[in-house]
């Protein structure tokens, strides 16, 4: 039964994602906000189906830590779930992602049109320059910037190598950092067909102000972020 319900969800996901992506594309000429409404509706629809078909609910903790001003969100990356959830977790934002994702029909095209920062992994120096330039521009426009510091999804219970891009951006843009942990990989595994019933908890950790970002050495701050995010992730069962 679990396999059947997961199959139904996966089929709905594969149908609805291109459909909502097309709506994002079609409404983009009417402004970012018009497209953003469809992105948020996609997120809500997918999680409604995830609850109805797979018995997975979500809880959001730490909302009190969210600042009033745009900031850099550094989030654990285990699953497609946090990617889907992001529009209902944080205010309008841009992602920092690998540029190859723009090649995905409809979904990738929608990402590109929404101002996503697509970096080329082959040139780390150029990638950092792009993150700083484009990320600072987005923050100045009032958009939040979301980055997965591990760069790619890690299996539940494991840790990828944390990259300094988000910390460098926050430092250069004089922005704060909002860390986020979750246990999505335990229920919606990396490349996993089966979606296990349970509760996905997205937990925002204490906000690090711009003043604190500038007062702590980047290497030490990155180590602290990794320690805090991974510790909270393990506590949640991720």
CSV table of N, CA and C in Angstrom, one decimal, residues 32 40 157:
chain,number,residue,atom,x,y,z
A,32,UNK,N,7.2,39.9,-10.8
A,32,UNK,CA,7.7,38.8,-10.0
A,32,UNK,C,6.6,38.3,-9.1
A,40,UNK,N,4.2,29.6,-4.9
A,40,UNK,CA,3.7,29.3,-3.6
A,40,UNK,C,2.6,28.3,-3.6
A,157,UNK,N,21.5,11.5,7.9
A,157,UNK,CA,22.5,11.0,8.9
A,157,UNK,C,23.9,11.3,8.5
